[in-house]
Short mmCIF file of C-alpha atoms and ligand atoms in Angstrom, two decimals:
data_model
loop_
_atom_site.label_atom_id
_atom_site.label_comp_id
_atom_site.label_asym_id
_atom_site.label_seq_id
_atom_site.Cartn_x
_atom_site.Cartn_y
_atom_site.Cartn_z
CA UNK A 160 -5.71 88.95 121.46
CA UNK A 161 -7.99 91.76 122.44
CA UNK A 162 -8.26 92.36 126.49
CA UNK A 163 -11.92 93.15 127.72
CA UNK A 164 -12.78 95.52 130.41
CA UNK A 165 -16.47 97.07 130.99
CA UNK A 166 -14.57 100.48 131.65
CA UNK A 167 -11.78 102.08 129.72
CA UNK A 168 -9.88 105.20 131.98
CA UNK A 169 -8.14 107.21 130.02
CA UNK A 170 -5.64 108.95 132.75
CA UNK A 171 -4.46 108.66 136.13
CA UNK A 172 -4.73 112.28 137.65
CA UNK A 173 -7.53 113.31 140.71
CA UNK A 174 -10.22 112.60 137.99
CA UNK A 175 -9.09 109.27 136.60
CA UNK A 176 -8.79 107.67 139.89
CA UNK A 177 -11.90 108.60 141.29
CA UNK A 178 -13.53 107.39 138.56
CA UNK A 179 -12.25 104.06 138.74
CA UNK A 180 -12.40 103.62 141.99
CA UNK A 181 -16.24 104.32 141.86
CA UNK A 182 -16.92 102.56 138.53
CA UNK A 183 -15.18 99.48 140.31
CA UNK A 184 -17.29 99.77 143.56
CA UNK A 185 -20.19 99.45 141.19
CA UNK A 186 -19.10 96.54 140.03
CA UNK A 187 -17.28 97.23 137.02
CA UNK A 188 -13.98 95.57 135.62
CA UNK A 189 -11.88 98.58 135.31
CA UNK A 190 -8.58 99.33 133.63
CA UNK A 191 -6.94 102.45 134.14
CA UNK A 192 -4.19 103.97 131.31
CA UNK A 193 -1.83 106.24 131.66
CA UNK A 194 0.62 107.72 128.91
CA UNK A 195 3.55 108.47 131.78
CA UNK A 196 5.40 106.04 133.89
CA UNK A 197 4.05 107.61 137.56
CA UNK A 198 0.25 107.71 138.17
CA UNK A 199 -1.01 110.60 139.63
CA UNK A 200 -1.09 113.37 136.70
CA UNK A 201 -1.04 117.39 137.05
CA UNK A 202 -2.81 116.40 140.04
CA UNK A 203 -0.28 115.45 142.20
CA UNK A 204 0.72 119.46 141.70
CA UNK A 205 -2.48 120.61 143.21
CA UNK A 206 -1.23 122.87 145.84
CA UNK A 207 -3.87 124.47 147.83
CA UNK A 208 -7.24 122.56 148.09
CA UNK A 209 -10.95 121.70 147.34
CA UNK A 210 -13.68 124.04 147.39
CA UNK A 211 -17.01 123.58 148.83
CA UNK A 212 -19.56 125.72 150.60
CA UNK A 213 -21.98 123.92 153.36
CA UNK A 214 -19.58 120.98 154.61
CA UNK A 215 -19.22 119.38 157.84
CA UNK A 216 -15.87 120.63 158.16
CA UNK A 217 -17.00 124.06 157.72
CA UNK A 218 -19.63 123.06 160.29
CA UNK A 219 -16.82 122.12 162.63
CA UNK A 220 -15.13 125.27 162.57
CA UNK A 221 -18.38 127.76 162.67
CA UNK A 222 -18.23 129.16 159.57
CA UNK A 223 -21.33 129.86 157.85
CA UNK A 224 -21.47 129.56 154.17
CA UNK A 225 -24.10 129.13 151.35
CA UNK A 226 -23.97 127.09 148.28
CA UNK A 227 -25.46 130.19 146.56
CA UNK A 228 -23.18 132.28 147.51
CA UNK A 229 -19.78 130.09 146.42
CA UNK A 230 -22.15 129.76 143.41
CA UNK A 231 -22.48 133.60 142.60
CA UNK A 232 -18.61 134.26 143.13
CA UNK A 233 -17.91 131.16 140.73
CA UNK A 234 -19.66 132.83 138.30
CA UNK A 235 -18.11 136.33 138.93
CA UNK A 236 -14.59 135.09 139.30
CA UNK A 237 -15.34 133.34 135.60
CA UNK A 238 -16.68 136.32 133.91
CA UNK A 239 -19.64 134.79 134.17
CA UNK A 240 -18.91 132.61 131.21
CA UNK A 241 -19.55 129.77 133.01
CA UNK A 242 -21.98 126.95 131.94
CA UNK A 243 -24.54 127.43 134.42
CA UNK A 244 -26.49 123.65 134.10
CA UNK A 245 -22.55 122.19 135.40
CA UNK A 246 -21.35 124.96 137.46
CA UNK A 247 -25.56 123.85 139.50
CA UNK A 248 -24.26 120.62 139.63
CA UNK A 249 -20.85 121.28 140.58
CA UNK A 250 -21.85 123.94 143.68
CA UNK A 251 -24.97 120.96 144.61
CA UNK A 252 -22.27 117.72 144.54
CA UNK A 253 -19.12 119.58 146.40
CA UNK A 254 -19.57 118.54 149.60
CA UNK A 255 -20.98 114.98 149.16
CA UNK A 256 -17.55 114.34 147.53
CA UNK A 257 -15.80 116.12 150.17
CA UNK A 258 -17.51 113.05 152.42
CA UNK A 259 -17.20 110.46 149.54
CA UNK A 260 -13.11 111.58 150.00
CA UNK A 261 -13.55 111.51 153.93
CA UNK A 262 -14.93 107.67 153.46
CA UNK A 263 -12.20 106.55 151.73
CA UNK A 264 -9.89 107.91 154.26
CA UNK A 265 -8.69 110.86 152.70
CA UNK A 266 -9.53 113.92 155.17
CA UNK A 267 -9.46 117.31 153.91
CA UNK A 268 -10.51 118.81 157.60
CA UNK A 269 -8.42 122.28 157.69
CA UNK A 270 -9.58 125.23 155.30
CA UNK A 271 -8.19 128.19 154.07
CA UNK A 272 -9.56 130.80 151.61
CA UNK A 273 -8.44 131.48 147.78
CA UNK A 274 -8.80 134.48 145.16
CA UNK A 275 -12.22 135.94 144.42
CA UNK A 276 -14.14 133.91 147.61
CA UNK A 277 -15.56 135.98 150.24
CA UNK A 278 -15.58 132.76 153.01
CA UNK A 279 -12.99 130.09 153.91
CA UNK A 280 -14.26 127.33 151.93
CA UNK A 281 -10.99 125.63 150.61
CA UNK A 282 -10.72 122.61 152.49
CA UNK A 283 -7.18 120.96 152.65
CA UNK A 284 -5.05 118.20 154.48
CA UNK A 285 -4.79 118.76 158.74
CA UNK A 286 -1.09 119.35 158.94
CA UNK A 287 -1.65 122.20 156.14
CA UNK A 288 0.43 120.41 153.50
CA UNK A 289 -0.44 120.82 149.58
CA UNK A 290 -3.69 119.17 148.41
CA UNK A 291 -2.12 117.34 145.60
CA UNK A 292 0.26 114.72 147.10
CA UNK A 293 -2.02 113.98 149.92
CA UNK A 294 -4.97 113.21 147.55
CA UNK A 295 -2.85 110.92 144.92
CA UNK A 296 -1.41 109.24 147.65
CA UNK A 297 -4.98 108.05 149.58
CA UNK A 298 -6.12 107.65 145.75
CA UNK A 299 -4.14 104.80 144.71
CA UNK A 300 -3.91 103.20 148.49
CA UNK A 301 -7.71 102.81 147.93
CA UNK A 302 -6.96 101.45 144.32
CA UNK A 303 -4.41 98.69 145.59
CA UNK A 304 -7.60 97.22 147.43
CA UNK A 305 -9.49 96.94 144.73
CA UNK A 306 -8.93 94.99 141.77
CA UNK A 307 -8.14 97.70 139.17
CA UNK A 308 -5.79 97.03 136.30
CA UNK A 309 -3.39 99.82 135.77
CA UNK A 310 -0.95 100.26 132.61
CA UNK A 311 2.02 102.87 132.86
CA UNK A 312 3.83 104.13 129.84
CA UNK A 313 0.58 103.81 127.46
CA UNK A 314 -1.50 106.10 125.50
CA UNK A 315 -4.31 105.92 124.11
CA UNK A 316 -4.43 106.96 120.97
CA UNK A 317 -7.78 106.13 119.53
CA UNK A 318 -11.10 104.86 120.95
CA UNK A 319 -12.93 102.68 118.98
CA UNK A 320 -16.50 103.99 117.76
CA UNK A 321 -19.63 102.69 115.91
CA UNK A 322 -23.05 102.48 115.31
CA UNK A 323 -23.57 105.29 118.22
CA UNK A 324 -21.63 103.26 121.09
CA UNK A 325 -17.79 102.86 122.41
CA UNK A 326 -16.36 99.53 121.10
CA UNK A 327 -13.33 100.27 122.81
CA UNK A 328 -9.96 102.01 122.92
CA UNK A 329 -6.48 101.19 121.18
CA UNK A 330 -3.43 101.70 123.12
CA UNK A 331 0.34 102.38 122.03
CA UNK A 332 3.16 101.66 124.81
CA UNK A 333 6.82 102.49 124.96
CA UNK A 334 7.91 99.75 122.73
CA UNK A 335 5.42 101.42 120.21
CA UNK A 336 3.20 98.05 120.41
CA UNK A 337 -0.46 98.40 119.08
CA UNK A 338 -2.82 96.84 122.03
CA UNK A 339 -6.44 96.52 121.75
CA UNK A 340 -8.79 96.60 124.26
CA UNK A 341 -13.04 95.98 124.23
CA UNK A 342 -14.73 98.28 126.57
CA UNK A 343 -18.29 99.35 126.62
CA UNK A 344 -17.41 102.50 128.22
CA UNK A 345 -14.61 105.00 127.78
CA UNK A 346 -13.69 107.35 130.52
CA UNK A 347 -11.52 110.42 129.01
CA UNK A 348 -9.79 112.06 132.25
CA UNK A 349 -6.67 113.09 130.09
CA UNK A 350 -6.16 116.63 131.60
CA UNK A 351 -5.51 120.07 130.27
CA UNK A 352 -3.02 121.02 127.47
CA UNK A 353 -1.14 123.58 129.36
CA UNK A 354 1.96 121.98 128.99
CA UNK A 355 1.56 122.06 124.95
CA UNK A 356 2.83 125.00 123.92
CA UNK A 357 1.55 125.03 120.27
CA UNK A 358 -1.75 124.39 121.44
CA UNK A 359 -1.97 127.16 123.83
CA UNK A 360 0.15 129.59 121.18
CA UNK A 361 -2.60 128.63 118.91
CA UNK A 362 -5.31 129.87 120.88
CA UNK A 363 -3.67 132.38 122.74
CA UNK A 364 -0.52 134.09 120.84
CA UNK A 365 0.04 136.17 123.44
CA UNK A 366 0.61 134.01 126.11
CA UNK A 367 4.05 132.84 123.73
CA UNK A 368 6.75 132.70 125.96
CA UNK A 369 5.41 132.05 129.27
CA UNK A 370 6.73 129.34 131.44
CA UNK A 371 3.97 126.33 132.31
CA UNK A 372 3.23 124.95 136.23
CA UNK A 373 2.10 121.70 134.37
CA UNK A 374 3.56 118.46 134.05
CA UNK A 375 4.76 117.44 130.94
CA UNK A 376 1.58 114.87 130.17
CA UNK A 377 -0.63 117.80 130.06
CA UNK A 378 -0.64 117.72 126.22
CA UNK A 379 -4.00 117.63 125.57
CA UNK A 380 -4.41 114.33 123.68
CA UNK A 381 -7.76 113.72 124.81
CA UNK A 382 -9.36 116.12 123.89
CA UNK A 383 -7.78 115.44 119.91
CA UNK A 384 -8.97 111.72 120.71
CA UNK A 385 -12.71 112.81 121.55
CA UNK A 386 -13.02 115.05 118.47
CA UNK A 387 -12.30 112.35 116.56
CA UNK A 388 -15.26 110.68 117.23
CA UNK A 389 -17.93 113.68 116.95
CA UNK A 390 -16.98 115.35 120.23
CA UNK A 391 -17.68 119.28 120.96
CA UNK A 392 -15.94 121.71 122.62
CA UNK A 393 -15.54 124.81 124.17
CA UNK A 394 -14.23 127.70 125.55
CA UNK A 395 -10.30 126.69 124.04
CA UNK A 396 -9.19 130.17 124.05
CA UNK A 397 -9.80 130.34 127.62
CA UNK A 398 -6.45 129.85 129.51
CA UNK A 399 -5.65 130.84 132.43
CA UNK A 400 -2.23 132.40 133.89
CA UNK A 401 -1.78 131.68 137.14
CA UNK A 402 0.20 135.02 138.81
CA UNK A 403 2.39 133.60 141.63
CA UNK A 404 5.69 131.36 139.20
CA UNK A 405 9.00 130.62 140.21
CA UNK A 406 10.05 131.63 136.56
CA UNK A 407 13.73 129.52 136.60
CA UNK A 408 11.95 126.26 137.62
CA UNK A 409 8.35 127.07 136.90
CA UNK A 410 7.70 126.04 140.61
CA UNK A 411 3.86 127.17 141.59
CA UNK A 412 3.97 128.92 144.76
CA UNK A 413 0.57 128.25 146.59
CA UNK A 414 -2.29 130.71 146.72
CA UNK A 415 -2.93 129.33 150.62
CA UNK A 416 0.38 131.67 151.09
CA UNK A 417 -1.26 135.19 150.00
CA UNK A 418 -4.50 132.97 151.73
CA UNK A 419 -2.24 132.84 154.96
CA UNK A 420 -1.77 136.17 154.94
CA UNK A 421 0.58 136.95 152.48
CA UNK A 422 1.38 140.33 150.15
CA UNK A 423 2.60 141.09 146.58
CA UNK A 424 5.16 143.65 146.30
CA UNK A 425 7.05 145.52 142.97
CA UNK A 426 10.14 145.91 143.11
CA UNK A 427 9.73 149.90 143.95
CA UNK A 428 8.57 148.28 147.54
CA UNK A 429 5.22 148.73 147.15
CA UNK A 430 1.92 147.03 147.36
CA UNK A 431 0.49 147.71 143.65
CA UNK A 432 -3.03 145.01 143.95
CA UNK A 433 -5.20 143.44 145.93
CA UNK A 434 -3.72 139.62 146.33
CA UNK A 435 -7.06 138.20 147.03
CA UNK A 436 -8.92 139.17 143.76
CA UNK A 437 -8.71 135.92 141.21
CA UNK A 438 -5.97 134.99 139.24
CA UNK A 439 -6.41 136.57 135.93
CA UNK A 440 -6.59 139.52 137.11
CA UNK A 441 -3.64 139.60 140.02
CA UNK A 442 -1.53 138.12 136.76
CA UNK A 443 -2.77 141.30 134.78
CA UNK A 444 -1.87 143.64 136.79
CA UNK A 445 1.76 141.88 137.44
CA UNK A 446 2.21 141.62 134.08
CA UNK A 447 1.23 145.69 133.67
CA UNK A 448 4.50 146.50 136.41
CA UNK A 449 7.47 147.62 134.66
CA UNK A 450 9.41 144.79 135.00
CA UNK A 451 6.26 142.17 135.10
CA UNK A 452 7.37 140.53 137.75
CA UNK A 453 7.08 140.64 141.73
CA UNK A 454 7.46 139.44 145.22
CA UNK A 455 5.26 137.40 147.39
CA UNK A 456 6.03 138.30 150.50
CA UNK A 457 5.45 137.01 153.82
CA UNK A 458 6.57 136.64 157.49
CA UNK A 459 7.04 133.73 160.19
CA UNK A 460 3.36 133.68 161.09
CA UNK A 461 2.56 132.63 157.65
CA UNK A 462 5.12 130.62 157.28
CA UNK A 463 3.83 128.84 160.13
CA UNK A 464 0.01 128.59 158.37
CA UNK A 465 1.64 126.53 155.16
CA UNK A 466 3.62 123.08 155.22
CA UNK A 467 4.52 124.47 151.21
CA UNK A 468 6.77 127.29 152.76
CA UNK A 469 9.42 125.17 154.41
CA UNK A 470 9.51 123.71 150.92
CA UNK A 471 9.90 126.93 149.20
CA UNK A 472 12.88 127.69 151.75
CA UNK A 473 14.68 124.27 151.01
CA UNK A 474 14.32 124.39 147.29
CA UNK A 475 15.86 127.88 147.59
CA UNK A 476 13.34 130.30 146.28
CA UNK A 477 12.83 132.09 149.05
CA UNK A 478 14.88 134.99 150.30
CA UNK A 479 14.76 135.45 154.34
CA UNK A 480 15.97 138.35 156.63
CA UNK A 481 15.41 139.14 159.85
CA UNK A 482 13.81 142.58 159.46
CA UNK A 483 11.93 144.12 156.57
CA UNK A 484 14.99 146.38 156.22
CA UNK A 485 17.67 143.83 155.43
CA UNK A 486 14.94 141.99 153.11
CA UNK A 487 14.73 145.10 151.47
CA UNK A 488 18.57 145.69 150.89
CA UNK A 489 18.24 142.25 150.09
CA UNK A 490 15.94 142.67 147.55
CA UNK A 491 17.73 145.82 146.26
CA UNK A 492 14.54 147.59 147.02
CA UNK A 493 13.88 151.01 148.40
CA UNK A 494 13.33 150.32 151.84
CA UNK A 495 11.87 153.35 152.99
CA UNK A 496 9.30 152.74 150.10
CA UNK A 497 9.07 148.90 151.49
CA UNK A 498 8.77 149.76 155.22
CA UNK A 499 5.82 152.23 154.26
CA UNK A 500 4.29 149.46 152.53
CA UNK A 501 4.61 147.14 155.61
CA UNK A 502 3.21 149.05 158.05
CA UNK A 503 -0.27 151.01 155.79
CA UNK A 504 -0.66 146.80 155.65
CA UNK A 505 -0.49 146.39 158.79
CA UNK A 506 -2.74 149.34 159.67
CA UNK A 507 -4.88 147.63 156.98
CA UNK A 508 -5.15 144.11 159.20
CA UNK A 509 -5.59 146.01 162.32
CA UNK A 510 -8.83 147.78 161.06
CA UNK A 511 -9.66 144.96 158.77
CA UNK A 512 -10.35 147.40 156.19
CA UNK A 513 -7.45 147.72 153.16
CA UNK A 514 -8.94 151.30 151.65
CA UNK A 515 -6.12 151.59 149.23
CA UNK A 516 -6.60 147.94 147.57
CA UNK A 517 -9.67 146.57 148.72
CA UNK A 518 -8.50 143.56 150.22
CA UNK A 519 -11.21 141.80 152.25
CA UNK A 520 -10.42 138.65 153.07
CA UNK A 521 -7.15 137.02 154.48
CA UNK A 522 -5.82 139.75 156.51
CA UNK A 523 -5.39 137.60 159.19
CA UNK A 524 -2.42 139.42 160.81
CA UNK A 525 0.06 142.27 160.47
CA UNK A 526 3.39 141.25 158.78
CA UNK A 527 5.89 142.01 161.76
CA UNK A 528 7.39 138.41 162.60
CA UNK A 529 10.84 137.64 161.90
CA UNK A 530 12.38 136.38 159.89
CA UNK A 531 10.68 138.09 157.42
CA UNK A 532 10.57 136.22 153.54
CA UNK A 533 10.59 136.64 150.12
CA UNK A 534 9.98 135.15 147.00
CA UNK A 535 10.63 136.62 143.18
CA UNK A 536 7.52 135.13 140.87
CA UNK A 537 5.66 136.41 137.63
CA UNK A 538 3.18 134.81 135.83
CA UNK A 539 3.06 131.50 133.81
CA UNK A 540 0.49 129.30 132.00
CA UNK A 541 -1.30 127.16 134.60
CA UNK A 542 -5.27 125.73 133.57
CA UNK A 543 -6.82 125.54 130.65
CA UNK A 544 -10.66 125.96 130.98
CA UNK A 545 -11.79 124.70 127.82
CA UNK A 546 -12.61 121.20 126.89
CA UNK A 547 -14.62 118.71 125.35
CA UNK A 548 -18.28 119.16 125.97
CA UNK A 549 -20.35 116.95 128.51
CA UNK A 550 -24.09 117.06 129.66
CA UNK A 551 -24.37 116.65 134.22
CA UNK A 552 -23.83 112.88 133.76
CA UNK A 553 -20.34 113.37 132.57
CA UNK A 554 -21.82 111.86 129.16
CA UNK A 555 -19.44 113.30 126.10
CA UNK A 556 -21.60 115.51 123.53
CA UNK A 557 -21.10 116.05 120.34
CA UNK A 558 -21.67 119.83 118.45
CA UNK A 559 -25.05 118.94 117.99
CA UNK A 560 -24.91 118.69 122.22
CA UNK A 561 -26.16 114.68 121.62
CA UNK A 562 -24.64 112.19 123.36
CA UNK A 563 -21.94 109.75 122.44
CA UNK A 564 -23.01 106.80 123.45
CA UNK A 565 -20.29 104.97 125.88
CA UNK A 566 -18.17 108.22 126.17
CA UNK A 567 -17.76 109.91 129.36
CA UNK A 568 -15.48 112.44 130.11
CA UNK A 569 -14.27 114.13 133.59
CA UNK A 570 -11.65 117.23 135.17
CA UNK A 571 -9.64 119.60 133.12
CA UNK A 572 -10.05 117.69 129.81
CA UNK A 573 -13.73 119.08 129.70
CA UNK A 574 -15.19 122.64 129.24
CA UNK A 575 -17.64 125.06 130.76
CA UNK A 576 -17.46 124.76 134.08
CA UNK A 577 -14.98 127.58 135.08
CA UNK A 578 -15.99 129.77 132.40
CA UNK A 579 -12.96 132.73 131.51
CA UNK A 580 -11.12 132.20 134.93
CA UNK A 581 -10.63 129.18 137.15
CA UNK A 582 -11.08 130.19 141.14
CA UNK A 583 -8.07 128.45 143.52
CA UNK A 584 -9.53 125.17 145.15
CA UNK A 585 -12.30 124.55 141.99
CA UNK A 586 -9.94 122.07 140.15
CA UNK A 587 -9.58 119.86 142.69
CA UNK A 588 -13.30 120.24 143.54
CA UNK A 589 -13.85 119.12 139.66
CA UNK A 590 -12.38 115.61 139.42
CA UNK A 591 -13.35 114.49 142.13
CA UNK A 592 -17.25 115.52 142.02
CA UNK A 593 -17.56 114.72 138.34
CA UNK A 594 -14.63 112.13 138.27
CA UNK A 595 -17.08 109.91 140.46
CA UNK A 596 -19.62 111.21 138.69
CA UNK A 597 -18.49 109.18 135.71
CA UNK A 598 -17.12 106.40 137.19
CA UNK A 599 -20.91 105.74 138.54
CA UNK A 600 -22.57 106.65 134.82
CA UNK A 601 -19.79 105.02 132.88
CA UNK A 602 -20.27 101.39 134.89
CA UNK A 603 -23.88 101.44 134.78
CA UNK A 604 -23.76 102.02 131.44
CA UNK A 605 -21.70 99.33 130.64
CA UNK A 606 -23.36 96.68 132.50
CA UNK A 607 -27.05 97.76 131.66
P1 ADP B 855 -7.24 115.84 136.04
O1 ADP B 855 -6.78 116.93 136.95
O2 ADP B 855 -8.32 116.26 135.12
O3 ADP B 855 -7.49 114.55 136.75
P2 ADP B 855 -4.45 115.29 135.41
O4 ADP B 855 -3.64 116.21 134.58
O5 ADP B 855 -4.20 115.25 136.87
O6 ADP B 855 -5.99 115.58 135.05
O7 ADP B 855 -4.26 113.80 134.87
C1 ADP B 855 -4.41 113.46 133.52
C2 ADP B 855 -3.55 112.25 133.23
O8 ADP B 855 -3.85 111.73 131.94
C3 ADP B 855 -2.06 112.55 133.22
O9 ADP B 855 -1.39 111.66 134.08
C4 ADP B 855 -1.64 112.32 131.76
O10 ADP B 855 -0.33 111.85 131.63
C5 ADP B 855 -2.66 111.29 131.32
N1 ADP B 855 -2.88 111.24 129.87
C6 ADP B 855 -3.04 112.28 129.01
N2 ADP B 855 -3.27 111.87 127.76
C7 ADP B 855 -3.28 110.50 127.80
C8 ADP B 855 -3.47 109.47 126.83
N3 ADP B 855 -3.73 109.76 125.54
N4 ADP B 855 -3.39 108.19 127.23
C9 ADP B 855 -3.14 107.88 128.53
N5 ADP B 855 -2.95 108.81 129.49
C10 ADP B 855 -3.02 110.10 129.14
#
């Protein structure tokens, strides 16, 4: 007995939700699927925040931004591969979903800066906790008042397709039961395929090896599903390492610590980058140190800037001392190498002018507060920018760019936007701007 919804969503990550929680407030009967028993996706990882330039929270706190200017260092910190057309929309929609967030109670009000931005732009919880959590959790509280169907432990493996329009989607649970289910519209939010090694080995032999921040759902399924049914894509091959791993539990360590004034140091004691530039390159040039990994290192004031520290400390990553001699011994580091590091930093913040790396942004004060901290990461495989293709109404498109009638796609599943390197902040930016996006297109055009 086939079920009947208007709208199909494929995935319950940042994208998914917002989706259906818009496609519902425009009156759409909604069902939401998701492949693992938790809702909540690779989002829920999100660590540091959402990007967007000219918001009322940058208002608040006088600083001046431009939406042309977040748009030009997009494009640089993506080698400019970006698709320009989305990237437009993206920069124009940021902060009208940082206020559709705000209306549904979920306040990203503080802001902090990220690799390859020139302006504190990523906005992120008050109490300076990690982005991912907080969103999820004011996610589904707005779901439970609405009436959204949600089923855990499904996949979808196939959507249904003909005559040029979405018939609907077949599902297969844990007790491998075949469910059907009419829809008009199909809303693919399925995520990245970070966590699939094969797939990334496949594009990227190279990157063989490397540990993965992502949860295990990231498989990529969706985009497999979509090409089924005429879907494009592009951009596969680009994947992006993200530099700062915990390499024995793949933990991410935030970018809003090097943004709260943290440094990166070899294991010679010295400074060998600078931390701010984006991630492919801060992961290229850890990978290029003899032993290809490093240090993020940090002291109380910074700890003090980022809720995620006192996490670090209690999961045990981080090694503390209370001078930058005993971390050093600690460390088994030279120290006189590591206290010459420490303080041409510090002469660095105190001129606001790093000559020798060309920091610019985030040295917001010298490193001389015990204790004084530690952590050992090195790179591991964190976003993958390519994707299924879609036109600025989330619409899926097929090689010939036409649209798929009934097919809408949102977040990491789809391709373009970030181009050859993903800027800290612009993830979360992307599902929600284009996951409401869809949710909006995809009801409409199921009850047109
Ligand atoms: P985004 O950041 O784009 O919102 P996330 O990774 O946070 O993406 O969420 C994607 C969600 O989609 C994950 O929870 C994942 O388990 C789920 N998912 C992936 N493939 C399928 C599928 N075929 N059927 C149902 N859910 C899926």
């Amino acid at each position: 007995e086939p079920q009947n919804y208007d709208v199909v969503v494929v995935g319950s990550g940042g994208a998914g939700l917002a989706a259906a929680i818009q496609a519902c407030d425009e009156g759409a009967k909604v069902l939401i699927v998701e492949k693992m028993s938790t809702i909540g996706g690779n989002t829920i990882k999100a660590s540091v925040g959402m990007n967007a330039a000219e918001t009322r929270y940058q208002r608040l706190k006088g600083i001046e931004d431009s939406k042309e200017l977040f748009y030009q260092e997009t494009l640089k910190g993506g080698q400019f591969k970006n698709n320009t057309v989305l990237l437009k929309e993206f920069i124009e929609r940021a902060p009208q979903a940082v206020e559709w967030l705000a209306a549904h109670n979920i306040e990203l009000s503080d802001i902090t800066i990220t690799g390859g931005m020139s302006i504190d732009r990523t906005h992120r919880p008050a109490d300076r906790s990690a982005v991912g959590g907080f969103l999820i959790s004011g996610l589904v509280k707005n779901l439970n008042k609405r009436n959204i169907d949600v089923i855990l432990d499904t996949s979808v493996t196939e959507i249904r397709y003909a005559g040029g329009a979405v018939q609907g989607v077949n599902l297969l649970n844990d007790e491998n039961e075949v469910l059907v289910v009419n829809a008009k519209s199909v809303i693919v939010a399925t995520g990245g395929f970070s966590a699939n090694r094969d797939m990334v080995v496949k594009y990227r032999p190279e990157l063989d090896g490397f540990v993965t921040t992502n949860h295990k759902g990231a498989t990529g399924s969706g985009i497999a599903i979509l090409q089924n049914i005429g879907a494009g894509t592009v951009d596969m091959g680009e994947i992006q390492i993200h530099p700062t791993v915990e390499q024995t539990t793949s933990y991410l360590i935030s970018e809003a610590i090097r943004g709260g004034g943290a440094i990166l140091v070899s294991q010679a004691g010295k400074r060998f980058f600078n931390e701010m530039e984006t991630r492919d390159k801060v992961s290229a040039n850890i990978i290029a140190l003899p032993e290809k990994f490093a240090y993020v290192v940090f002291d109380e004031q910074v700890r003090l800037n980022n809720k995620a520290a006192d996490e670090y400390i209690a999961k045990g990553f981080v090694i503390s001392a209370s001078s930058p001699r005993e971390l050093a011994a600690k460390l088994e580091m030279n120290s006189d190498a590591f206290l010459a590091s420490l303080e041409s930093y510090n002469v660095a913040v105190d001129k606001q002018d790093d000559a020798e790396f060309g920091r610019r942004t985030a040295l917001r004060h010298p490193i001389n507060q015990g204790p004084f901290y530690a952590i050992r990461i090195a790179p591991g495989v964190h976003h993958t920018m390519g994707g299924v293709t879609i036109n600025t109404d989330t619409c899926v498109l097929d090689a010939q760019l036409q649209v798929l009638g009934g097919a809408f796609a949102a977040g990491e599943v789809v391709g373009g936007i970030h181009g050859g390197n993903r800027i800290g902040g612009n993830a979360v930016a992307d599902i929600i701007i284009f996951g409401i996006l869809a949710g909006q297109n995809a009801a409409k055009f199921a009850m047109r």
